[in-house]
mmCIF file with all atom_site columns, C-alpha atoms in Angstrom:
data_model
loop_
_atom_site.group_PDB
_atom_site.id
_atom_site.type_symbol
_atom_site.label_atom_id
_atom_site.label_alt_id
_atom_site.label_comp_id
_atom_site.label_asym_id
_atom_site.label_entity_id
_atom_site.label_seq_id
_atom_site.pdbx_PDB_ins_code
_atom_site.Cartn_x
_atom_site.Cartn_y
_atom_site.Cartn_z
_atom_site.occupancy
_atom_site.B_iso_or_equiv
_atom_site.pdbx_formal_charge
_atom_site.auth_seq_id
_atom_site.auth_comp_id
_atom_site.auth_asym_id
_atom_site.auth_atom_id
_atom_site.pdbx_PDB_model_num
ATOM 1   C CA . ASP M 1 1   ? -76.586 -76.495  -0.034 1.00 0.00 ? 1   ASP M CA 1
ATOM 2   C CA . TYR M 1 2   ? -75.649 -79.038  2.481  1.00 0.00 ? 2   TYR M CA 1
ATOM 3   C CA . VAL M 1 3   ? -77.981 -81.539  3.749  1.00 0.00 ? 3   VAL M CA 1
ATOM 4   C CA . PRO M 1 4   ? -76.715 -83.214  6.848  1.00 0.00 ? 4   PRO M CA 1
ATOM 5   C CA . PRO M 1 5   ? -75.915 -87.180  6.770  1.00 0.00 ? 5   PRO M CA 1
ATOM 6   C CA . ALA M 1 6   ? -79.239 -88.535  8.055  1.00 0.00 ? 6   ALA M CA 1
ATOM 7   C CA . VAL M 1 7   ? -79.719 -88.255  11.950 1.00 0.00 ? 7   VAL M CA 1
ATOM 8   C CA . GLU M 1 8   ? -79.853 -92.261  13.994 1.00 0.00 ? 8   GLU M CA 1
ATOM 9   C CA . THR M 1 9   ? -81.139 -92.691  17.404 1.00 0.00 ? 9   THR M CA 1
ATOM 10  C CA . ASP M 1 10  ? -81.010 -96.126  16.906 1.00 0.00 ? 10  ASP M CA 1
ATOM 11  C CA . ILE M 1 11  ? -78.031 -98.899  18.221 1.00 0.00 ? 11  ILE M CA 1
ATOM 12  C CA . GLU M 1 12  ? -78.818 -101.583 16.403 1.00 0.00 ? 12  GLU M CA 1
ATOM 13  C CA . LYS M 1 13  ? -78.087 -100.050 13.924 1.00 0.00 ? 13  LYS M CA 1
ATOM 14  C CA . LEU M 1 14  ? -73.959 -100.354 13.781 1.00 0.00 ? 14  LEU M CA 1
ATOM 15  C CA . PRO M 1 15  ? -72.775 -102.760 11.727 1.00 0.00 ? 15  PRO M CA 1
ATOM 16  C CA . PHE M 1 16  ? -70.920 -104.814 15.029 1.00 0.00 ? 16  PHE M CA 1
ATOM 17  C CA . PRO M 1 17  ? -67.833 -103.725 15.490 1.00 0.00 ? 17  PRO M CA 1
ATOM 18  C CA . VAL M 1 18  ? -69.327 -99.951  16.811 1.00 0.00 ? 18  VAL M CA 1
ATOM 19  C CA . ARG M 1 19  ? -72.032 -100.964 18.721 1.00 0.00 ? 19  ARG M CA 1
ATOM 20  C CA . ARG M 1 20  ? -69.480 -103.200 19.686 1.00 0.00 ? 20  ARG M CA 1
ATOM 21  C CA . MET M 1 21  ? -65.968 -100.752 20.729 1.00 0.00 ? 21  MET M CA 1
ATOM 22  C CA . ARG M 1 22  ? -69.487 -97.758  22.018 1.00 0.00 ? 22  ARG M CA 1
ATOM 23  C CA . GLN M 1 23  ? -70.436 -100.779 24.157 1.00 0.00 ? 23  GLN M CA 1
ATOM 24  C CA . LEU M 1 24  ? -66.570 -100.614 25.880 1.00 0.00 ? 24  LEU M CA 1
ATOM 25  C CA . LEU M 1 25  ? -66.074 -97.255  26.123 1.00 0.00 ? 25  LEU M CA 1
ATOM 26  C CA . LEU M 1 26  ? -69.692 -96.536  27.737 1.00 0.00 ? 26  LEU M CA 1
ATOM 27  C CA . GLU M 1 27  ? -68.446 -99.429  29.828 1.00 0.00 ? 27  GLU M CA 1
ATOM 28  C CA . ALA M 1 28  ? -65.347 -98.090  30.657 1.00 0.00 ? 28  ALA M CA 1
ATOM 29  C CA . ALA M 1 29  ? -66.115 -94.633  31.087 1.00 0.00 ? 29  ALA M CA 1
ATOM 30  C CA . ARG M 1 30  ? -69.309 -95.413  33.947 1.00 0.00 ? 30  ARG M CA 1
ATOM 31  C CA . SER M 1 31  ? -66.794 -97.512  35.764 1.00 0.00 ? 31  SER M CA 1
ATOM 32  C CA . GLY M 1 32  ? -65.143 -94.551  36.456 1.00 0.00 ? 32  GLY M CA 1
ATOM 33  C CA . ASP M 1 33  ? -61.154 -95.277  36.603 1.00 0.00 ? 33  ASP M CA 1
ATOM 34  C CA . VAL M 1 34  ? -59.881 -93.167  33.536 1.00 0.00 ? 34  VAL M CA 1
ATOM 35  C CA . GLU M 1 35  ? -57.388 -95.930  33.607 1.00 0.00 ? 35  GLU M CA 1
ATOM 36  C CA . ARG M 1 36  ? -60.105 -98.073  31.793 1.00 0.00 ? 36  ARG M CA 1
ATOM 37  C CA . LEU M 1 37  ? -59.422 -96.084  28.329 1.00 0.00 ? 37  LEU M CA 1
ATOM 38  C CA . ARG M 1 38  ? -56.504 -97.154  27.756 1.00 0.00 ? 38  ARG M CA 1
ATOM 39  C CA . PRO M 1 39  ? -56.760 -100.677 26.140 1.00 0.00 ? 39  PRO M CA 1
ATOM 40  C CA . PHE M 1 40  ? -58.629 -99.036  23.340 1.00 0.00 ? 40  PHE M CA 1
ATOM 41  C CA . ILE M 1 41  ? -56.991 -95.871  22.564 1.00 0.00 ? 41  ILE M CA 1
ATOM 42  C CA . GLY M 1 42  ? -54.490 -98.238  20.551 1.00 0.00 ? 42  GLY M CA 1
ATOM 43  C CA . GLN M 1 43  ? -50.643 -96.872  19.764 1.00 0.00 ? 43  GLN M CA 1
ATOM 44  C CA . GLY M 1 44  ? -48.034 -95.260  17.275 1.00 0.00 ? 44  GLY M CA 1
ATOM 45  C CA . ASP M 1 45  ? -49.915 -94.506  13.292 1.00 0.00 ? 45  ASP M CA 1
ATOM 46  C CA . ASP M 1 46  ? -52.976 -95.951  15.196 1.00 0.00 ? 46  ASP M CA 1
ATOM 47  C CA . VAL M 1 47  ? -53.306 -94.203  18.592 1.00 0.00 ? 47  VAL M CA 1
ATOM 48  C CA . THR M 1 48  ? -56.455 -92.578  18.828 1.00 0.00 ? 48  THR M CA 1
ATOM 49  C CA . MET M 1 49  ? -56.713 -88.606  18.628 1.00 0.00 ? 49  MET M CA 1
ATOM 50  C CA . LEU M 1 50  ? -57.318 -86.876  22.196 1.00 0.00 ? 50  LEU M CA 1
ATOM 51  C CA . SER M 1 51  ? -56.353 -83.119  20.289 1.00 0.00 ? 51  SER M CA 1
ATOM 52  C CA . PHE M 1 52  ? -55.699 -81.277  16.869 1.00 0.00 ? 52  PHE M CA 1
ATOM 53  C CA . GLY M 1 53  ? -52.091 -79.948  18.527 1.00 0.00 ? 53  GLY M CA 1
ATOM 54  C CA . GLY M 1 54  ? -50.766 -83.721  19.848 1.00 0.00 ? 54  GLY M CA 1
ATOM 55  C CA . ILE M 1 55  ? -50.837 -84.658  23.422 1.00 0.00 ? 55  ILE M CA 1
ATOM 56  C CA . GLY M 1 56  ? -46.773 -85.237  24.009 1.00 0.00 ? 56  GLY M CA 1
ATOM 57  C CA . GLY M 1 57  ? -46.407 -88.240  26.587 1.00 0.00 ? 57  GLY M CA 1
ATOM 58  C CA . ASP M 1 58  ? -49.084 -90.426  28.405 1.00 0.00 ? 58  ASP M CA 1
ATOM 59  C CA . PRO M 1 59  ? -53.669 -90.366  26.666 1.00 0.00 ? 59  PRO M CA 1
ATOM 60  C CA . ILE M 1 60  ? -54.333 -91.047  29.594 1.00 0.00 ? 60  ILE M CA 1
ATOM 61  C CA . GLU M 1 61  ? -52.302 -88.297  31.905 1.00 0.00 ? 61  GLU M CA 1
ATOM 62  C CA . PHE M 1 62  ? -53.855 -86.067  28.888 1.00 0.00 ? 62  PHE M CA 1
ATOM 63  C CA . LEU M 1 63  ? -57.717 -86.598  29.301 1.00 0.00 ? 63  LEU M CA 1
ATOM 64  C CA . ARG M 1 64  ? -57.000 -85.791  32.968 1.00 0.00 ? 64  ARG M CA 1
ATOM 65  C CA . SER M 1 65  ? -55.182 -82.808  32.689 1.00 0.00 ? 65  SER M CA 1
ATOM 66  C CA . VAL M 1 66  ? -58.375 -82.034  30.341 1.00 0.00 ? 66  VAL M CA 1
ATOM 67  C CA . SER M 1 67  ? -60.727 -83.373  32.415 1.00 0.00 ? 67  SER M CA 1
ATOM 68  C CA . GLY M 1 68  ? -62.405 -80.172  35.215 1.00 0.00 ? 68  GLY M CA 1
ATOM 69  C CA . ASP M 1 69  ? -61.036 -82.191  38.189 1.00 0.00 ? 69  ASP M CA 1
ATOM 70  C CA . ASN M 1 70  ? -57.581 -84.792  38.719 1.00 0.00 ? 70  ASN M CA 1
ATOM 71  C CA . GLU M 1 71  ? -58.776 -87.678  38.087 1.00 0.00 ? 71  GLU M CA 1
ATOM 72  C CA . GLY M 1 72  ? -61.140 -87.744  34.564 1.00 0.00 ? 72  GLY M CA 1
ATOM 73  C CA . HIS M 1 73  ? -64.816 -87.796  35.937 1.00 0.00 ? 73  HIS M CA 1
ATOM 74  C CA . GLU M 1 74  ? -65.419 -85.382  34.462 1.00 0.00 ? 74  GLU M CA 1
ATOM 75  C CA . ILE M 1 75  ? -64.241 -86.076  30.934 1.00 0.00 ? 75  ILE M CA 1
ATOM 76  C CA . LEU M 1 76  ? -65.707 -89.224  31.211 1.00 0.00 ? 76  LEU M CA 1
ATOM 77  C CA . ALA M 1 77  ? -68.666 -87.763  32.041 1.00 0.00 ? 77  ALA M CA 1
ATOM 78  C CA . ILE M 1 78  ? -68.206 -86.108  28.803 1.00 0.00 ? 78  ILE M CA 1
ATOM 79  C CA . LEU M 1 79  ? -67.789 -89.190  27.110 1.00 0.00 ? 79  LEU M CA 1
ATOM 80  C CA . ILE M 1 80  ? -70.733 -90.042  27.928 1.00 0.00 ? 80  ILE M CA 1
ATOM 81  C CA . GLU M 1 81  ? -72.667 -87.836  27.579 1.00 0.00 ? 81  GLU M CA 1
ATOM 82  C CA . VAL M 1 82  ? -71.421 -87.525  24.326 1.00 0.00 ? 82  VAL M CA 1
ATOM 83  C CA . LEU M 1 83  ? -72.129 -91.305  22.830 1.00 0.00 ? 83  LEU M CA 1
ATOM 84  C CA . GLU M 1 84  ? -75.355 -91.650  24.224 1.00 0.00 ? 84  GLU M CA 1
ATOM 85  C CA . ALA M 1 85  ? -76.136 -88.530  21.449 1.00 0.00 ? 85  ALA M CA 1
ATOM 86  C CA . GLY M 1 86  ? -76.967 -89.699  18.214 1.00 0.00 ? 86  GLY M CA 1
ATOM 87  C CA . TYR M 1 87  ? -74.972 -89.674  15.989 1.00 0.00 ? 87  TYR M CA 1
ATOM 88  C CA . VAL M 1 88  ? -74.137 -90.158  11.946 1.00 0.00 ? 88  VAL M CA 1
ATOM 89  C CA . HIS M 1 89  ? -72.810 -92.130  9.353  1.00 0.00 ? 89  HIS M CA 1
ATOM 90  C CA . VAL M 1 90  ? -69.817 -90.264  7.366  1.00 0.00 ? 90  VAL M CA 1
ATOM 91  C CA . GLU M 1 91  ? -68.441 -90.969  4.165  1.00 0.00 ? 91  GLU M CA 1
ATOM 92  C CA . PRO M 1 92  ? -70.118 -94.316  3.913  1.00 0.00 ? 92  PRO M CA 1
ATOM 93  C CA . GLY M 1 93  ? -67.576 -96.978  1.010  1.00 0.00 ? 93  GLY M CA 1
ATOM 94  C CA . THR M 1 94  ? -64.665 -94.732  1.474  1.00 0.00 ? 94  THR M CA 1
ATOM 95  C CA . GLU M 1 95  ? -61.284 -95.281  3.225  1.00 0.00 ? 95  GLU M CA 1
ATOM 96  C CA . ASN M 1 96  ? -62.817 -91.486  5.822  1.00 0.00 ? 96  ASN M CA 1
ATOM 97  C CA . GLU M 1 97  ? -65.923 -93.160  6.543  1.00 0.00 ? 97  GLU M CA 1
ATOM 98  C CA . LEU M 1 98  ? -66.814 -93.119  10.018 1.00 0.00 ? 98  LEU M CA 1
ATOM 99  C CA . TYR M 1 99  ? -69.934 -92.832  12.536 1.00 0.00 ? 99  TYR M CA 1
ATOM 100 C CA . ILE M 1 100 ? -69.239 -90.113  14.994 1.00 0.00 ? 100 ILE M CA 1
ATOM 101 C CA . TRP M 1 101 ? -71.017 -89.193  17.782 1.00 0.00 ? 101 TRP M CA 1
ATOM 102 C CA . PRO M 1 102 ? -72.959 -86.510  18.319 1.00 0.00 ? 102 PRO M CA 1
ATOM 103 C CA . TYR M 1 103 ? -74.079 -85.278  15.685 1.00 0.00 ? 103 TYR M CA 1
ATOM 104 C CA . PHE M 1 104 ? -74.419 -80.972  16.334 1.00 0.00 ? 104 PHE M CA 1
ATOM 105 C CA . TYR M 1 105 ? -70.928 -82.188  15.120 1.00 0.00 ? 105 TYR M CA 1
ATOM 106 C CA . ALA M 1 106 ? -72.002 -82.476  11.315 1.00 0.00 ? 106 ALA M CA 1
ATOM 107 C CA . MET M 1 107 ? -75.682 -79.921  11.303 1.00 0.00 ? 107 MET M CA 1
ATOM 108 C CA . GLN M 1 108 ? -75.417 -76.751  11.101 1.00 0.00 ? 108 GLN M CA 1
ATOM 109 C CA . LEU M 1 109 ? -76.349 -74.477  14.275 1.00 0.00 ? 109 LEU M CA 1
ATOM 110 C CA . ASP M 1 110 ? -78.102 -71.917  13.435 1.00 0.00 ? 110 ASP M CA 1
ATOM 111 C CA . ARG M 1 111 ? -80.516 -75.156  11.790 1.00 0.00 ? 111 ARG M CA 1
ATOM 112 C CA . LEU M 1 112 ? -81.391 -77.416  13.825 1.00 0.00 ? 112 LEU M CA 1
ATOM 113 C CA . THR M 1 113 ? -85.125 -77.630  15.420 1.00 0.00 ? 113 THR M CA 1
ATOM 114 C CA . PRO M 1 114 ? -86.585 -76.653  19.025 1.00 0.00 ? 114 PRO M CA 1
ATOM 115 C CA . GLN M 1 115 ? -86.379 -80.524  20.010 1.00 0.00 ? 115 GLN M CA 1
ATOM 116 C CA . GLN M 1 116 ? -81.964 -81.023  18.796 1.00 0.00 ? 116 GLN M CA 1
ATOM 117 C CA . ARG M 1 117 ? -81.179 -77.787  20.473 1.00 0.00 ? 117 ARG M CA 1
ATOM 118 C CA . VAL M 1 118 ? -82.935 -78.877  23.222 1.00 0.00 ? 118 VAL M CA 1
ATOM 119 C CA . GLU M 1 119 ? -80.502 -82.339  23.647 1.00 0.00 ? 119 GLU M CA 1
ATOM 120 C CA . LEU M 1 120 ? -77.521 -80.232  22.541 1.00 0.00 ? 120 LEU M CA 1
ATOM 121 C CA . PHE M 1 121 ? -78.255 -78.213  25.433 1.00 0.00 ? 121 PHE M CA 1
ATOM 122 C CA . LYS M 1 122 ? -77.114 -81.763  27.624 1.00 0.00 ? 122 LYS M CA 1
ATOM 123 C CA . LEU M 1 123 ? -74.083 -81.540  26.033 1.00 0.00 ? 123 LEU M CA 1
ATOM 124 C CA . LEU M 1 124 ? -73.412 -77.613  26.455 1.00 0.00 ? 124 LEU M CA 1
ATOM 125 C CA . THR M 1 125 ? -73.769 -74.145  27.633 1.00 0.00 ? 125 THR M CA 1
ATOM 126 C CA . PHE M 1 126 ? -76.018 -71.860  25.767 1.00 0.00 ? 126 PHE M CA 1
ATOM 127 C CA . GLY M 1 127 ? -72.698 -69.477  26.319 1.00 0.00 ? 127 GLY M CA 1
ATOM 128 C CA . ASP M 1 128 ? -71.011 -72.885  24.049 1.00 0.00 ? 128 ASP M CA 1
ATOM 129 C CA . TYR M 1 129 ? -73.768 -72.257  21.256 1.00 0.00 ? 129 TYR M CA 1
ATOM 130 C CA . GLU M 1 130 ? -73.118 -68.876  21.458 1.00 0.00 ? 130 GLU M CA 1
ATOM 131 C CA . GLU M 1 131 ? -69.295 -69.203  20.276 1.00 0.00 ? 131 GLU M CA 1
ATOM 132 C CA . MET M 1 132 ? -70.361 -71.995  18.243 1.00 0.00 ? 132 MET M CA 1
ATOM 133 C CA . LEU M 1 133 ? -72.772 -69.336  16.176 1.00 0.00 ? 133 LEU M CA 1
ATOM 134 C CA . SER M 1 134 ? -69.881 -67.752  15.723 1.00 0.00 ? 134 SER M CA 1
ATOM 135 C CA . PHE M 1 135 ? -67.454 -69.820  14.910 1.00 0.00 ? 135 PHE M CA 1
ATOM 136 C CA . GLY M 1 136 ? -69.506 -71.869  12.064 1.00 0.00 ? 136 GLY M CA 1
ATOM 137 C CA . ALA M 1 137 ? -69.139 -75.563  14.018 1.00 0.00 ? 137 ALA M CA 1
ATOM 138 C CA . TYR M 1 138 ? -69.942 -77.616  16.415 1.00 0.00 ? 138 TYR M CA 1
ATOM 139 C CA . ILE M 1 139 ? -66.354 -78.362  18.522 1.00 0.00 ? 139 ILE M CA 1
ATOM 140 C CA . PHE M 1 140 ? -67.614 -79.614  21.002 1.00 0.00 ? 140 PHE M CA 1
ATOM 141 C CA . TYR M 1 141 ? -66.269 -83.359  22.202 1.00 0.00 ? 141 TYR M CA 1
ATOM 142 C CA . ARG M 1 142 ? -66.906 -85.594  19.838 1.00 0.00 ? 142 ARG M CA 1
ATOM 143 C CA . VAL M 1 143 ? -65.723 -89.344  18.820 1.00 0.00 ? 143 VAL M CA 1
ATOM 144 C CA . GLY M 1 144 ? -65.665 -91.233  15.592 1.00 0.00 ? 144 GLY M CA 1
ATOM 145 C CA . ILE M 1 145 ? -65.919 -94.997  15.409 1.00 0.00 ? 145 ILE M CA 1
ATOM 146 C CA . THR M 1 146 ? -64.593 -96.774  11.929 1.00 0.00 ? 146 THR M CA 1
ATOM 147 C CA . PRO M 1 147 ? -66.913 -99.492  10.725 1.00 0.00 ? 147 PRO M CA 1
ATOM 148 C CA . ALA M 1 148 ? -64.540 -102.251 12.006 1.00 0.00 ? 148 ALA M CA 1
ATOM 149 C CA . GLY M 1 149 ? -64.562 -101.010 15.704 1.00 0.00 ? 149 GLY M CA 1
ATOM 150 C CA . ARG M 1 150 ? -62.063 -98.709  15.364 1.00 0.00 ? 150 ARG M CA 1
ATOM 151 C CA . TRP M 1 151 ? -61.757 -95.662  18.100 1.00 0.00 ? 151 TRP M CA 1
ATOM 152 C CA . ARG M 1 152 ? -60.675 -92.757  15.423 1.00 0.00 ? 152 ARG M CA 1
ATOM 153 C CA . PHE M 1 153 ? -60.461 -89.291  18.064 1.00 0.00 ? 153 PHE M CA 1
ATOM 154 C CA . PHE M 1 154 ? -62.398 -88.287  20.724 1.00 0.00 ? 154 PHE M CA 1
ATOM 155 C CA . VAL M 1 155 ? -61.644 -84.226  20.428 1.00 0.00 ? 155 VAL M CA 1
ATOM 156 C CA . ALA M 1 156 ? -63.015 -80.290  21.179 1.00 0.00 ? 156 ALA M CA 1
ATOM 157 C CA . GLY M 1 157 ? -61.960 -77.665  18.861 1.00 0.00 ? 157 GLY M CA 1
ATOM 158 C CA . ASP M 1 158 ? -61.700 -77.000  15.138 1.00 0.00 ? 158 ASP M CA 1
#
């Protein structure tokens, strides 16, 4: 039987490099200027994954294109909401070790407590939730940061 990792909300429990990257991403997102994310995206093999299908061009233009508005404000708001949610620490001690926001990514959605469902609805609608239940997993936006503070991904989908 699947046992999800512990849900954490205490930012002080994060390793300093993870806490720092989270803070830098929040500051960039709160600025309202999607361009301020560019320094954290990386390049080549070390680039932050923004789409499972690849982005085929400039990462900032891609983020603008997936935002409901063409300034990237909606995607910045989503990034803030995701990073302000609880998180999970997955695969500790392995090369795949990550800190992932929001914790729903690692949960069985049909087993969320009433409080967790309320938290989930800060991020998505009941219609989205029903869709994810039928899919069998949380597939809205999530963020992964390595223990060394590398921004690994900001993706939605499966």
